[in-house]
Short mmCIF file of C-alpha atoms in Angstrom, two decimals:
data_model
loop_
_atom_site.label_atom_id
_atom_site.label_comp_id
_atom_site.label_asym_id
_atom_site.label_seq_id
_atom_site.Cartn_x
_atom_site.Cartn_y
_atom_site.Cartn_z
CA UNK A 1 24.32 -16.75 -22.11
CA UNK A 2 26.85 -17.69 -24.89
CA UNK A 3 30.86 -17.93 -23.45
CA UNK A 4 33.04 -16.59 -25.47
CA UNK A 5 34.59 -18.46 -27.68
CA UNK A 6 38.14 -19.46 -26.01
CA UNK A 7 41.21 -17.44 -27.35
CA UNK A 8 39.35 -14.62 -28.72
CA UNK A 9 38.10 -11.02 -26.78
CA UNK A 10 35.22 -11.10 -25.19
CA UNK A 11 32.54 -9.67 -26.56
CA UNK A 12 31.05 -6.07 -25.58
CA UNK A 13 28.09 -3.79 -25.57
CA UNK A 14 28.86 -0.09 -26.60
CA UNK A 15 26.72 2.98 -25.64
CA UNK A 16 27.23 5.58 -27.43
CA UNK A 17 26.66 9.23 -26.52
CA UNK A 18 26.04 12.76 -27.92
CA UNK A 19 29.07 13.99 -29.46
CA UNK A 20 29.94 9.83 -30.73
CA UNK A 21 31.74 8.82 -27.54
CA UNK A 22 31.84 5.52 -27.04
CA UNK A 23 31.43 3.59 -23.47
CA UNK A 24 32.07 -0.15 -24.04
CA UNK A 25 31.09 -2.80 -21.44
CA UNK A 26 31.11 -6.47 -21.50
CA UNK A 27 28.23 -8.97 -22.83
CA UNK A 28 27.60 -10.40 -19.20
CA UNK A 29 28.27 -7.15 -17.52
CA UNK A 30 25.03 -5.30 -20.16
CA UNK A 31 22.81 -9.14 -19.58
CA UNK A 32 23.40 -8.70 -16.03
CA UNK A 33 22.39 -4.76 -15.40
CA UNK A 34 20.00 -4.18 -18.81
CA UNK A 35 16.40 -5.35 -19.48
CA UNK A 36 17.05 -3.99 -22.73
CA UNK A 37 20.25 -5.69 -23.29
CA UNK A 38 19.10 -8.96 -22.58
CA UNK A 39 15.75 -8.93 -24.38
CA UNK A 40 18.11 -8.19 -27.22
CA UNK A 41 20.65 -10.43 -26.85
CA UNK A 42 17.87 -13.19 -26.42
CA UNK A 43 16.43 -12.49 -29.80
CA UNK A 44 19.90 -11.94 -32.12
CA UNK A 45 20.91 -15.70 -32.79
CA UNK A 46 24.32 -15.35 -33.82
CA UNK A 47 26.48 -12.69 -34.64
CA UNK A 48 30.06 -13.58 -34.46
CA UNK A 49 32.26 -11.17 -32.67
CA UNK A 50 30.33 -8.00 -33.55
CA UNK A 51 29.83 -5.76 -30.72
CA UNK A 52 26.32 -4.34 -29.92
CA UNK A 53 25.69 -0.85 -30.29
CA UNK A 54 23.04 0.59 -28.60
CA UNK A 55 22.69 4.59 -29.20
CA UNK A 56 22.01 7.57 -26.81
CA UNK A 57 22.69 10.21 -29.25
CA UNK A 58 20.67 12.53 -27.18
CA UNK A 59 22.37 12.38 -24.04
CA UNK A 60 25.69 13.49 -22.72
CA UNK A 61 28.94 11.71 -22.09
CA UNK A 62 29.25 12.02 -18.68
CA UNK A 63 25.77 10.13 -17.77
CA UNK A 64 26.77 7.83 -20.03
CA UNK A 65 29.98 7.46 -18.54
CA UNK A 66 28.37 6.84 -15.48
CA UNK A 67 25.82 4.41 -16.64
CA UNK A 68 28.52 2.22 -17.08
CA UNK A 69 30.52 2.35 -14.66
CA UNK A 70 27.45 1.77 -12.19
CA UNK A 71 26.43 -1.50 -14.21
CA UNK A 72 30.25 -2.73 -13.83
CA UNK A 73 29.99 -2.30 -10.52
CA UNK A 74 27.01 -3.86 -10.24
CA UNK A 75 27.36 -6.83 -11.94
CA UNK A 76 31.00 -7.45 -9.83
CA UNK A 77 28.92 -6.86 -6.28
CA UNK A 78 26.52 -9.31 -8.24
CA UNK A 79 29.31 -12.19 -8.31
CA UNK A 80 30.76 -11.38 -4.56
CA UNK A 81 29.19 -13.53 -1.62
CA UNK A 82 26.19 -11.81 -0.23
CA UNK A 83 26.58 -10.38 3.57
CA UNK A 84 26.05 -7.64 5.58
CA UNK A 85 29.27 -5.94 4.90
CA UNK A 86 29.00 -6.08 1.32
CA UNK A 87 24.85 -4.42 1.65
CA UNK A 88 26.72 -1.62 3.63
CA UNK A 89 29.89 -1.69 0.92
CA UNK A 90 27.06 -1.07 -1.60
CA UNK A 91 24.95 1.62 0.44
CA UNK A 92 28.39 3.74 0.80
CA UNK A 93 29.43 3.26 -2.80
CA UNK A 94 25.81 4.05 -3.87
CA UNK A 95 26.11 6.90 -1.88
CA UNK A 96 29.72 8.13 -3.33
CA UNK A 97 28.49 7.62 -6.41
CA UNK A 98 25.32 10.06 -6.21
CA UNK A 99 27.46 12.31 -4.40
CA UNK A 100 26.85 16.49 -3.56
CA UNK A 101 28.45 17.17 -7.03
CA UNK A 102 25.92 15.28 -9.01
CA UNK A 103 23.23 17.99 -9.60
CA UNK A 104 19.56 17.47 -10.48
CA UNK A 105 20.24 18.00 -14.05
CA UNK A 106 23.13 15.40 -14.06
CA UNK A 107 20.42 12.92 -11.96
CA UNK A 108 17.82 13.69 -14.48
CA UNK A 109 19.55 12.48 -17.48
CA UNK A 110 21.35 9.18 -15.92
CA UNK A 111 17.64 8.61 -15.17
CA UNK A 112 17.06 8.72 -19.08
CA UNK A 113 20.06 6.99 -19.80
CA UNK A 114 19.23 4.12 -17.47
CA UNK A 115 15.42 4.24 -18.60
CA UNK A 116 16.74 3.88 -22.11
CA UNK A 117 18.64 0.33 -21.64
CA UNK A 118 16.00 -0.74 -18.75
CA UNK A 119 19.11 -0.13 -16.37
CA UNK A 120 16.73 -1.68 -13.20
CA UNK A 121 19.58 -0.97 -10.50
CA UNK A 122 20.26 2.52 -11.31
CA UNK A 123 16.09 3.39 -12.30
CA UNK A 124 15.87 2.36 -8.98
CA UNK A 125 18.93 4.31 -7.42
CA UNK A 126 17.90 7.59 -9.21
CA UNK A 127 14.35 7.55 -8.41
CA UNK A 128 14.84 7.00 -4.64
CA UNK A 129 17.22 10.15 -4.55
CA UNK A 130 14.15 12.11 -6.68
CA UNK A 131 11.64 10.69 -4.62
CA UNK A 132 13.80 11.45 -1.35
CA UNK A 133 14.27 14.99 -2.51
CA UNK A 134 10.39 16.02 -3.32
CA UNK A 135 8.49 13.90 -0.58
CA UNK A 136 6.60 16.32 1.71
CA UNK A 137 7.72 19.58 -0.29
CA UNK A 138 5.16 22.08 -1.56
CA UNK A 139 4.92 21.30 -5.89
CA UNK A 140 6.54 24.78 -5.75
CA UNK A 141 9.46 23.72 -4.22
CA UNK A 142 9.73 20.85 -6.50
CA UNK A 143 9.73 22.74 -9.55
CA UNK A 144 12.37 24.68 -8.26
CA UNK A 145 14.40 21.14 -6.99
CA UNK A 146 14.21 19.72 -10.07
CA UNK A 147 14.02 22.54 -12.94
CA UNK A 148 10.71 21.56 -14.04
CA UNK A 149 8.03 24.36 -15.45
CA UNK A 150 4.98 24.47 -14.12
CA UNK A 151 2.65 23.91 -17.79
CA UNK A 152 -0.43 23.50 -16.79
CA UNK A 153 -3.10 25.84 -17.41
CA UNK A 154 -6.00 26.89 -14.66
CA UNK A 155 -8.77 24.79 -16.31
CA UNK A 156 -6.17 21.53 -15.99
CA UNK A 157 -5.14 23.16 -12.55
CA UNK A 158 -8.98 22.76 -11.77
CA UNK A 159 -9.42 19.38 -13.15
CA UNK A 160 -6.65 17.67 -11.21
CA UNK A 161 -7.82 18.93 -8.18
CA UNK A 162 -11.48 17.56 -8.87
CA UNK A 163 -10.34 14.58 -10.02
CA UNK A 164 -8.41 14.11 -6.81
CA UNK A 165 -10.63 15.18 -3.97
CA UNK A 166 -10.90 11.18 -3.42
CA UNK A 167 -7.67 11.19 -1.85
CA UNK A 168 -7.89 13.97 1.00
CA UNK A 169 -8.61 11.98 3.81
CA UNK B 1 17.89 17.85 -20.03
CA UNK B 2 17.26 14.36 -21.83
CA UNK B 3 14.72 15.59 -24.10
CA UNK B 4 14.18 12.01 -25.97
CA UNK B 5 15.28 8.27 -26.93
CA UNK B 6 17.20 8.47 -29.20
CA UNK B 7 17.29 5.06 -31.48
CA UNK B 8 16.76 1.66 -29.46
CA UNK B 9 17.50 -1.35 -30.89
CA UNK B 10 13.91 -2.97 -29.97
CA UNK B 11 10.90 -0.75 -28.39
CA UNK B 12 10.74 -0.60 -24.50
CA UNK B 13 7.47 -0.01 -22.76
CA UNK B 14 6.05 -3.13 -23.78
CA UNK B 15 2.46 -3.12 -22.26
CA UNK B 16 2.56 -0.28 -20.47
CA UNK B 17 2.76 1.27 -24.48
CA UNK B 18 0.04 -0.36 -25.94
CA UNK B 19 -2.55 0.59 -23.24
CA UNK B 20 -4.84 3.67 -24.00
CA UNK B 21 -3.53 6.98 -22.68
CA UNK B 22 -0.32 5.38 -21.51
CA UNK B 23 3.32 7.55 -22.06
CA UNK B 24 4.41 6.64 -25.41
CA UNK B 25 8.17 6.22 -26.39
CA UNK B 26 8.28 9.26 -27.24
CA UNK B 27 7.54 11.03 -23.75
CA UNK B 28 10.32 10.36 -21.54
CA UNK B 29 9.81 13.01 -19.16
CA UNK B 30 6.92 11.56 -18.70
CA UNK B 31 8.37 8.02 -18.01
CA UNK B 32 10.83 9.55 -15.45
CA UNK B 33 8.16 10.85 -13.67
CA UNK B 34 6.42 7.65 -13.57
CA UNK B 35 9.45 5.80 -12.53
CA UNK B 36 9.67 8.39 -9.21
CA UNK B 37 6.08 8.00 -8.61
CA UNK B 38 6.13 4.24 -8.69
CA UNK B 39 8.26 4.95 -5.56
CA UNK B 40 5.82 7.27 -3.63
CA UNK B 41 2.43 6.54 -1.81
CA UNK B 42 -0.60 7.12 -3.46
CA UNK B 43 -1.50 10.86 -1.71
CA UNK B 44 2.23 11.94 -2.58
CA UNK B 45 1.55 10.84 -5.94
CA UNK B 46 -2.04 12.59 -6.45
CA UNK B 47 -0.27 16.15 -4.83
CA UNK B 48 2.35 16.04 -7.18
CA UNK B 49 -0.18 15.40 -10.38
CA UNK B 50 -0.38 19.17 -10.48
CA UNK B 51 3.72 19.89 -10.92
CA UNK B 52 3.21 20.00 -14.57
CA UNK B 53 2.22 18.00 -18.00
CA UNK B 54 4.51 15.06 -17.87
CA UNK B 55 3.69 14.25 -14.00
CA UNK B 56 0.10 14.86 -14.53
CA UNK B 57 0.00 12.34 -17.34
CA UNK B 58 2.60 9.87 -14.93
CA UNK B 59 0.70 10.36 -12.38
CA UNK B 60 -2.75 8.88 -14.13
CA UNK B 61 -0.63 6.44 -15.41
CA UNK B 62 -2.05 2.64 -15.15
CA UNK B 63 0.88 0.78 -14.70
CA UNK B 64 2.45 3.12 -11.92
CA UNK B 65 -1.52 2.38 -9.96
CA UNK B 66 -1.02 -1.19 -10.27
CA UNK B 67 1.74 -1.42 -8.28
CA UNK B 68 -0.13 0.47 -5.29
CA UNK B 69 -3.19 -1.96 -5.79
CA UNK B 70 -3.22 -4.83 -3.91
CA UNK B 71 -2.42 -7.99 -5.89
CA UNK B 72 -6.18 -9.38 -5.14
CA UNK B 73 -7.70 -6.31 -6.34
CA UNK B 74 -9.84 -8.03 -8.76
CA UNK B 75 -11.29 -9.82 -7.09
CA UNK B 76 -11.62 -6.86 -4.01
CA UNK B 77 -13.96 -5.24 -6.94
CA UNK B 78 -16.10 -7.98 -7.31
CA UNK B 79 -17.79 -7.02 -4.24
CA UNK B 80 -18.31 -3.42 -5.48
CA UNK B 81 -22.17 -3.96 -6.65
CA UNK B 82 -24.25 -1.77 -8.56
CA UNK B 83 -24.78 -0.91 -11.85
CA UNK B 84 -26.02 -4.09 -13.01
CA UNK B 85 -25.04 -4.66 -16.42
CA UNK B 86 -23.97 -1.70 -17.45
CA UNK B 87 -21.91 -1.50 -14.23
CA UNK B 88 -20.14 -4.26 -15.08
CA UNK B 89 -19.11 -3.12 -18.23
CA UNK B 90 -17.97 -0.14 -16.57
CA UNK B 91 -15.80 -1.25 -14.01
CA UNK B 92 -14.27 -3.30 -16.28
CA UNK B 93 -13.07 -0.58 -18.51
CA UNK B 94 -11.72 1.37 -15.31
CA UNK B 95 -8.34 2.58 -15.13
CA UNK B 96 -6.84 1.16 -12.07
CA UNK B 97 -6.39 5.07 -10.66
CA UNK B 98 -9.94 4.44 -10.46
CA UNK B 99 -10.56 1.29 -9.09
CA UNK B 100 -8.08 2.29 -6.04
CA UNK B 101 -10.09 5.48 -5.50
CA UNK B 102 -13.25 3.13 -5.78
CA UNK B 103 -11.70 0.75 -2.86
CA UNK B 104 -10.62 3.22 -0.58
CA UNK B 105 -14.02 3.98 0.00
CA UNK B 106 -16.09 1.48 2.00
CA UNK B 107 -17.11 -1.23 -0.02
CA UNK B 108 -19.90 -3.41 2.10
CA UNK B 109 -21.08 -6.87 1.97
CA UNK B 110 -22.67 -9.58 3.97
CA UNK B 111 -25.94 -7.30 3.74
CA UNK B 112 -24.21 -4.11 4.95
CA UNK B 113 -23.04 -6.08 8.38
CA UNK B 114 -19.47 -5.99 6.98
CA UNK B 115 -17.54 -3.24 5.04
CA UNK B 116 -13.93 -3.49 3.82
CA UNK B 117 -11.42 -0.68 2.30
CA UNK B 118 -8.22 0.08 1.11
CA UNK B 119 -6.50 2.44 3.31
CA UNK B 120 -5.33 5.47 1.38
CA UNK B 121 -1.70 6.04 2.04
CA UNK B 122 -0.61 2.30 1.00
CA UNK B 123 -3.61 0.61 -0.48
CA UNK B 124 -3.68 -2.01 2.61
CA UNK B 125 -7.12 -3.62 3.52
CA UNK B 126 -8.78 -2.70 6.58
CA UNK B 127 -12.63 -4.25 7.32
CA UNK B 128 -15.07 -3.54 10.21
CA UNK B 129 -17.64 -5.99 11.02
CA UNK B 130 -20.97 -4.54 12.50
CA UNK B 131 -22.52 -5.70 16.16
CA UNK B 132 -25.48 -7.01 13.97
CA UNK B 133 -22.40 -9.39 12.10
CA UNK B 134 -21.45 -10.64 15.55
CA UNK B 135 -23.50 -13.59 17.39
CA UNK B 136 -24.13 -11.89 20.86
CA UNK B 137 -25.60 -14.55 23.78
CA UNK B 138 -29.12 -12.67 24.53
CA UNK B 139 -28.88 -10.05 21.95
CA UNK B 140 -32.17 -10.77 21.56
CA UNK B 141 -33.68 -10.01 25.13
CA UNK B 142 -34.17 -6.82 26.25
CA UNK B 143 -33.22 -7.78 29.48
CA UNK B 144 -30.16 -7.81 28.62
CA UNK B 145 -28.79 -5.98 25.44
CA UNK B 146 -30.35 -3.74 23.29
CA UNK B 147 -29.36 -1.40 20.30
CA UNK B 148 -28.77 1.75 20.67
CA UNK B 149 -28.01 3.76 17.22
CA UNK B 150 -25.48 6.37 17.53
CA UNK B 151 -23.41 8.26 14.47
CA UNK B 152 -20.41 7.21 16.63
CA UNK B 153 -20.50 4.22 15.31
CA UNK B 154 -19.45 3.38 11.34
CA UNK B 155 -23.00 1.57 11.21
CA UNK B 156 -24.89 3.64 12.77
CA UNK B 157 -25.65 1.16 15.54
CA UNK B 158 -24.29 -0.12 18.63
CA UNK B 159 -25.25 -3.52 21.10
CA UNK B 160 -25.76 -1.89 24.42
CA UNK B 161 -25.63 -4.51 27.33
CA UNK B 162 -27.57 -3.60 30.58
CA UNK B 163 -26.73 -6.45 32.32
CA UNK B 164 -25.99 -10.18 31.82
CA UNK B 165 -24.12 -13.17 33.66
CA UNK B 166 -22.98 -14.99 30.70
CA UNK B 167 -21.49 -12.71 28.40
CA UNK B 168 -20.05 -14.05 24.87
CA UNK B 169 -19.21 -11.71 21.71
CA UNK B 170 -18.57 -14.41 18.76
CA UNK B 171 -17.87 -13.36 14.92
CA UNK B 172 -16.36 -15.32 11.80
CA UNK B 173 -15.05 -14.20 8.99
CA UNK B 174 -14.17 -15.53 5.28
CA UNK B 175 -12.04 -13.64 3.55
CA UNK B 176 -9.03 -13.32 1.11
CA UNK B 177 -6.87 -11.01 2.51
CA UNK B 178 -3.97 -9.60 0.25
CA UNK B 179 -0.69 -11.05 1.46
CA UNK B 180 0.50 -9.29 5.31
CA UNK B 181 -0.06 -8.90 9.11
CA UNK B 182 -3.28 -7.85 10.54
CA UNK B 183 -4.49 -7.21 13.44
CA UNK B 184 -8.56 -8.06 15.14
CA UNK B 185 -9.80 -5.59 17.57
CA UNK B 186 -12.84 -5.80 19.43
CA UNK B 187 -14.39 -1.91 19.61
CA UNK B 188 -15.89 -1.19 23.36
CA UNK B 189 -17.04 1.71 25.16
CA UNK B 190 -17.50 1.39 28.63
CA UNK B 191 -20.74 3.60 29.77
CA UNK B 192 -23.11 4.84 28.19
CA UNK B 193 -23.30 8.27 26.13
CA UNK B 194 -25.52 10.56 24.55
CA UNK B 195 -25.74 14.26 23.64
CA UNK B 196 -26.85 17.12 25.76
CA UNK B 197 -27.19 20.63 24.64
CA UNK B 198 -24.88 19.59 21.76
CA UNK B 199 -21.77 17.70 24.54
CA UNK B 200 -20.99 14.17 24.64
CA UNK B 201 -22.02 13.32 27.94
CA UNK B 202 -21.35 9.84 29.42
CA UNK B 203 -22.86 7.91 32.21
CA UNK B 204 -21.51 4.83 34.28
CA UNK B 205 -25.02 3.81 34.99
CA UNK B 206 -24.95 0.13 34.45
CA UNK B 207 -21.55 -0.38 34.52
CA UNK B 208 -20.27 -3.08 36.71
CA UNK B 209 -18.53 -6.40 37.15
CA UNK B 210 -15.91 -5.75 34.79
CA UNK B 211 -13.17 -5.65 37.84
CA UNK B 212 -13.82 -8.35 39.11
CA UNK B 213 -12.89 -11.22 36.53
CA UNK B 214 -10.58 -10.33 33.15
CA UNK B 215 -12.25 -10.49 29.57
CA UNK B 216 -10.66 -13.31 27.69
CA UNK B 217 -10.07 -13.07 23.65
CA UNK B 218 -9.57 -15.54 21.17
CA UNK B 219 -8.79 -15.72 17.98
CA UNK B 220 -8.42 -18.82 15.40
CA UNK B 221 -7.69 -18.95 11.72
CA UNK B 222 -8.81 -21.96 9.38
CA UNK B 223 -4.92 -22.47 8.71
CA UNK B 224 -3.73 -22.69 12.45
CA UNK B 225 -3.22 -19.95 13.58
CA UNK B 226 -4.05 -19.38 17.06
CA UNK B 227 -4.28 -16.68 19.81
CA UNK B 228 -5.45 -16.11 23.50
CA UNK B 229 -5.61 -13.65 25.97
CA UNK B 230 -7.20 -11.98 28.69
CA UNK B 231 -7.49 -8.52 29.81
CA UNK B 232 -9.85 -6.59 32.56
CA UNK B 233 -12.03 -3.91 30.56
CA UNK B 234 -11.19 -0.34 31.42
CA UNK B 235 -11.38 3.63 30.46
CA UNK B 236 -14.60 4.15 30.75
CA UNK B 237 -16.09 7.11 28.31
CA UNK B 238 -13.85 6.35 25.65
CA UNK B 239 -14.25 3.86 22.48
CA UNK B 240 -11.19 1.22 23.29
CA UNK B 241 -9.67 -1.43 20.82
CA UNK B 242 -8.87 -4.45 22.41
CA UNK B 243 -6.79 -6.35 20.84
CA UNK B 244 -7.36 -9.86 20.28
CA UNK B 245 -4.86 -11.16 18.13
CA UNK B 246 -3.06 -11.22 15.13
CA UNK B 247 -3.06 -13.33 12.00
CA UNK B 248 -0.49 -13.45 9.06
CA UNK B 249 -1.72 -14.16 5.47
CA UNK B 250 1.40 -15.83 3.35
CA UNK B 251 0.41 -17.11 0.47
CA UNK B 252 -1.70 -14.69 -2.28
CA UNK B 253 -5.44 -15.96 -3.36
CA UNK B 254 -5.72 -17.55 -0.09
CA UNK B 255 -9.31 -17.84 1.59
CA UNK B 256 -9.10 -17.63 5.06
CA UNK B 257 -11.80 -18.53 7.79
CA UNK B 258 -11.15 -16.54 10.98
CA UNK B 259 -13.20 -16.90 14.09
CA UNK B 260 -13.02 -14.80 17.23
CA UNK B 261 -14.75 -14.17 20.47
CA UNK B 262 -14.70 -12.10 23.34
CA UNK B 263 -16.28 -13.60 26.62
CA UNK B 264 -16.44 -13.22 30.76
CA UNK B 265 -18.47 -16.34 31.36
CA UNK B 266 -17.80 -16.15 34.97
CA UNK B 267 -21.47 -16.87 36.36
CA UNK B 268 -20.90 -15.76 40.19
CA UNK B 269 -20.97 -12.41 38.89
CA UNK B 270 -22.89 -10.09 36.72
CA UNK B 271 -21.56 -7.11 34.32
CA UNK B 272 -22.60 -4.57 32.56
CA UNK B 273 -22.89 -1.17 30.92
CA UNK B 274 -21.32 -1.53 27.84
CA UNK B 275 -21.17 -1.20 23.80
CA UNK B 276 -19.80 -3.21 21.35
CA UNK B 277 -19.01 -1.36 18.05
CA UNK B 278 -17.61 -3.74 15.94
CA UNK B 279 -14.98 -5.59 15.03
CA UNK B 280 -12.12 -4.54 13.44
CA UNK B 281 -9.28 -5.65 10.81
CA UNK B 282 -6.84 -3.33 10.52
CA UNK B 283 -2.78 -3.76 9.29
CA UNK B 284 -0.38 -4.35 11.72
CA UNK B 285 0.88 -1.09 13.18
CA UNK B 286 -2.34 0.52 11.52
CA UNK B 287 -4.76 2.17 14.09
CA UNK B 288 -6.21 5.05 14.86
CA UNK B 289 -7.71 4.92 18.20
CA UNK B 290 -6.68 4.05 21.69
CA UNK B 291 -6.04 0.61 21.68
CA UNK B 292 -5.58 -2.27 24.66
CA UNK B 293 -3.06 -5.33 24.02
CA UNK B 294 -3.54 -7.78 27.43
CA UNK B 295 -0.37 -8.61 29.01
CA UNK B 296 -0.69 -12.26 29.46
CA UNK B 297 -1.31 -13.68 25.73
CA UNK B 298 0.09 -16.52 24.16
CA UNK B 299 0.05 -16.28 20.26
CA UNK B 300 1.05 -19.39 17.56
CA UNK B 301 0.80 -17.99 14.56
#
């Protein structure tokens, strides 16, 4: 990873949302958190001072928002000594973070903004809350828990069920 | 909702994209879904293929599969025969939803004396090993042990010991076991039992000796590992597990050569009245039936 040179800003990644809004975090803060980022970075040889756009035009400021503000954090808890006071620090600010007013819609798309830039940390975050939410509920239930219609037609109904009978112990 | 990707600076997916009937870039709902499922056990995943379109397609999905497989699954399907050629050619082209359905079903070897499968909720290997895989001292006199076949037994077929004054159970086994803990349990029923009018009915005719010295177990793997114990054989009319040990593969694509025994030697006294299952392999923490740890072991693993 390239240091800035000395004496001039360092260098950022900016995500930009629906609407234009721009999120800006640092170069070490995107190689850190993003997949995406550092593939990226990898392959661009040189390019100065310019920062790195990367575009979500299809999703909303605030996931953005929070997409970045989880990889800041993450890459600071990254650079602090390991222990068991900093797990539970995380756990708690996990926890704050995917608090009661983050809704399943608001979940849902800071799942596709951290799919988008291969966000690991907060894939993982998100999908352990989903996961957490629909494990042992009926598929009715689910639909209902996260918004989803239910698409399927009876023959497809039919086949899934055939082509699952392996599993029913 | 996030409907879609908007533009990415280079393509994500990677393999997962390439492969037939994968999501495409296109399908994020679809990739969401995939990303919960990854974190959900195999039946959760197969209940919630029916939700709707995008977890259907997540939830055929190769690369979420994979990660339930074990990491030795290839070569876990080499012992799936049949097919010949052809077969082959098939089981090559399997998706790997398929090839864990295919190994959660018994998959036997060693001429049918020895079966191994993936149990279903998280894809660990379990094995049984027959009587008939065991070396039994006598099995071959009728004085002493005979077979009895019985449907309560995976192999149709049990050792039934009358009576005997040297009595030895011996098996080995060469494996690879995916890395993890497992446990060996020797499968006994003390008594005998059959049906009448339809009821399992079981006698103690036969049995005897068994309270008067312990049972001792043993257990040995071909990289050290070592265990010992000893426990007096009890609760009669029900099958028992006794557990003789437990062994701990670390590194992946590692061969191991267990042997084990179970033996009451003592020759002042004679037992009897007993079956011997089988073997067993199971996960640590993974069993299903009444199982018997002795108290006095000693363990090196």
């Amino acid at each position: 990873m390239a240091a800035a040179p000395s004496g001039s800003r360092t260098r950022m990644v900016t995500l930009i949302s629906k609407g234009g809004r721009n999120f800006k975090m640092p170069e070490a803060v995107a190689l850190v958190s993003s997949r995406s980022c550092r593939e990226a970075l990898d392959y661009i040889e040189y390019r100065g001072n310019n920062t790195m756009m990367i575009k979500l035009l299809d999703i909303d400021p605030k996931p953005v928002s929070m997409l970045v503000n989880f990889c800041n954090h993450m890459a600071a808890a990254a650079t602090s000594a390991a222990s068991d006071d900093a797990a539970q620090r995380m756990r708690e600010w996990e926890e704050r973070f995917l608090g009661d007013d983050v809704d399943q819609a608001l979940l849902y798309d800071l799942l596709s903004a951290a799919i988008s830039i291969q966000a690991d940390g907060l894939i993982d975050l998100v999908c352990k809350r989903v996961a957490h939410m629909i494990k042992g509920k009926t598929p009715q239930e689910i639909r209902t828990i996260l918004g989803i219609q239910d698409d399927l037609t009876p023959d497809q109904r039919d086949e899934i069920r055939t082509d699952n009978s392996w599993i029913d112990i | 909702m996030g409907a879609g990707v908007s533009s990415l600076f280079f393509g994500i997916g990677g393999e997962a994209a390439q492969e037939p009937g994968a999501p495409g870039l296109g399908d994020l709902p679809e990739l969401c879904a995939a990303e919960v499922l990854l974190r959900l056990d195999a039946p959760e995943i197969c209940r919630l293929a029916r939700l709707n379109h995008a977890f259907r397609g997540a939830a055929g999905a190769d690369f979420v599969w994979e990660a339930k497989l074990p990491e030795n699954y290839r070569h876990l399907m080499g012992y799936v025969e049949g097919g010949g050629d052809e077969g082959r050619r098939r089981r090559r082209r399997a998706g790997k939803k398929e090839i864990y359905a295919r190994l959660s079903r018994p998959v036997p070897f060693d001429g049918g004396t020895k079966e191994f499968w993936l149990e279903k909720s998280k894809g660990r290997v379990c094995m049984a090993l027959s009587s008939k895989a065991l070396v039994i001292t006598g099995i071959d006199d009728r004085r002493y042990w005979t077979h009895m076949p019985t449907a309560e037994s995976r192999f149709q077929s049990v050792a039934y010991l009358q009576q005997i004054w040297w009595f030895e159970v011996v098996g080995e086994l060469d494996f690879c076991f995916p890395v993890g803990t497992y446990s060996l349990y020797f499968r006994i029923h003390l008594g005998k039992f059959y049906k009448r009018f339809g009821r399992r009915v079981c006698s103690s005719e036969h049995v005897h000796g068994w309270d008067k010295k312990p049972v001792r177990f043993q257990l040995a793997t071909s990289d050290g590992q070592h265990a010992l114990s000893q426990c007096y054989l009890d609760e009669p009319g029900s099958w028992v597990l006794y557990h003789a040990g437990d062994f701990v593969v670390s590194k992946p694509d590692q061969a191991l050569k267990l042997k084990f025994s179970m033996a009451q030697i003592d020759c002042t006294h004679t037992k009897g009245g007993l079956c011997v299952d089988s073997v067993l392999v199971y996960p640590k923490g993974f069993q299903q039936e009444k199982v018997i740890t002795a108290k006095s072991s000693e363990m090196r693993l």
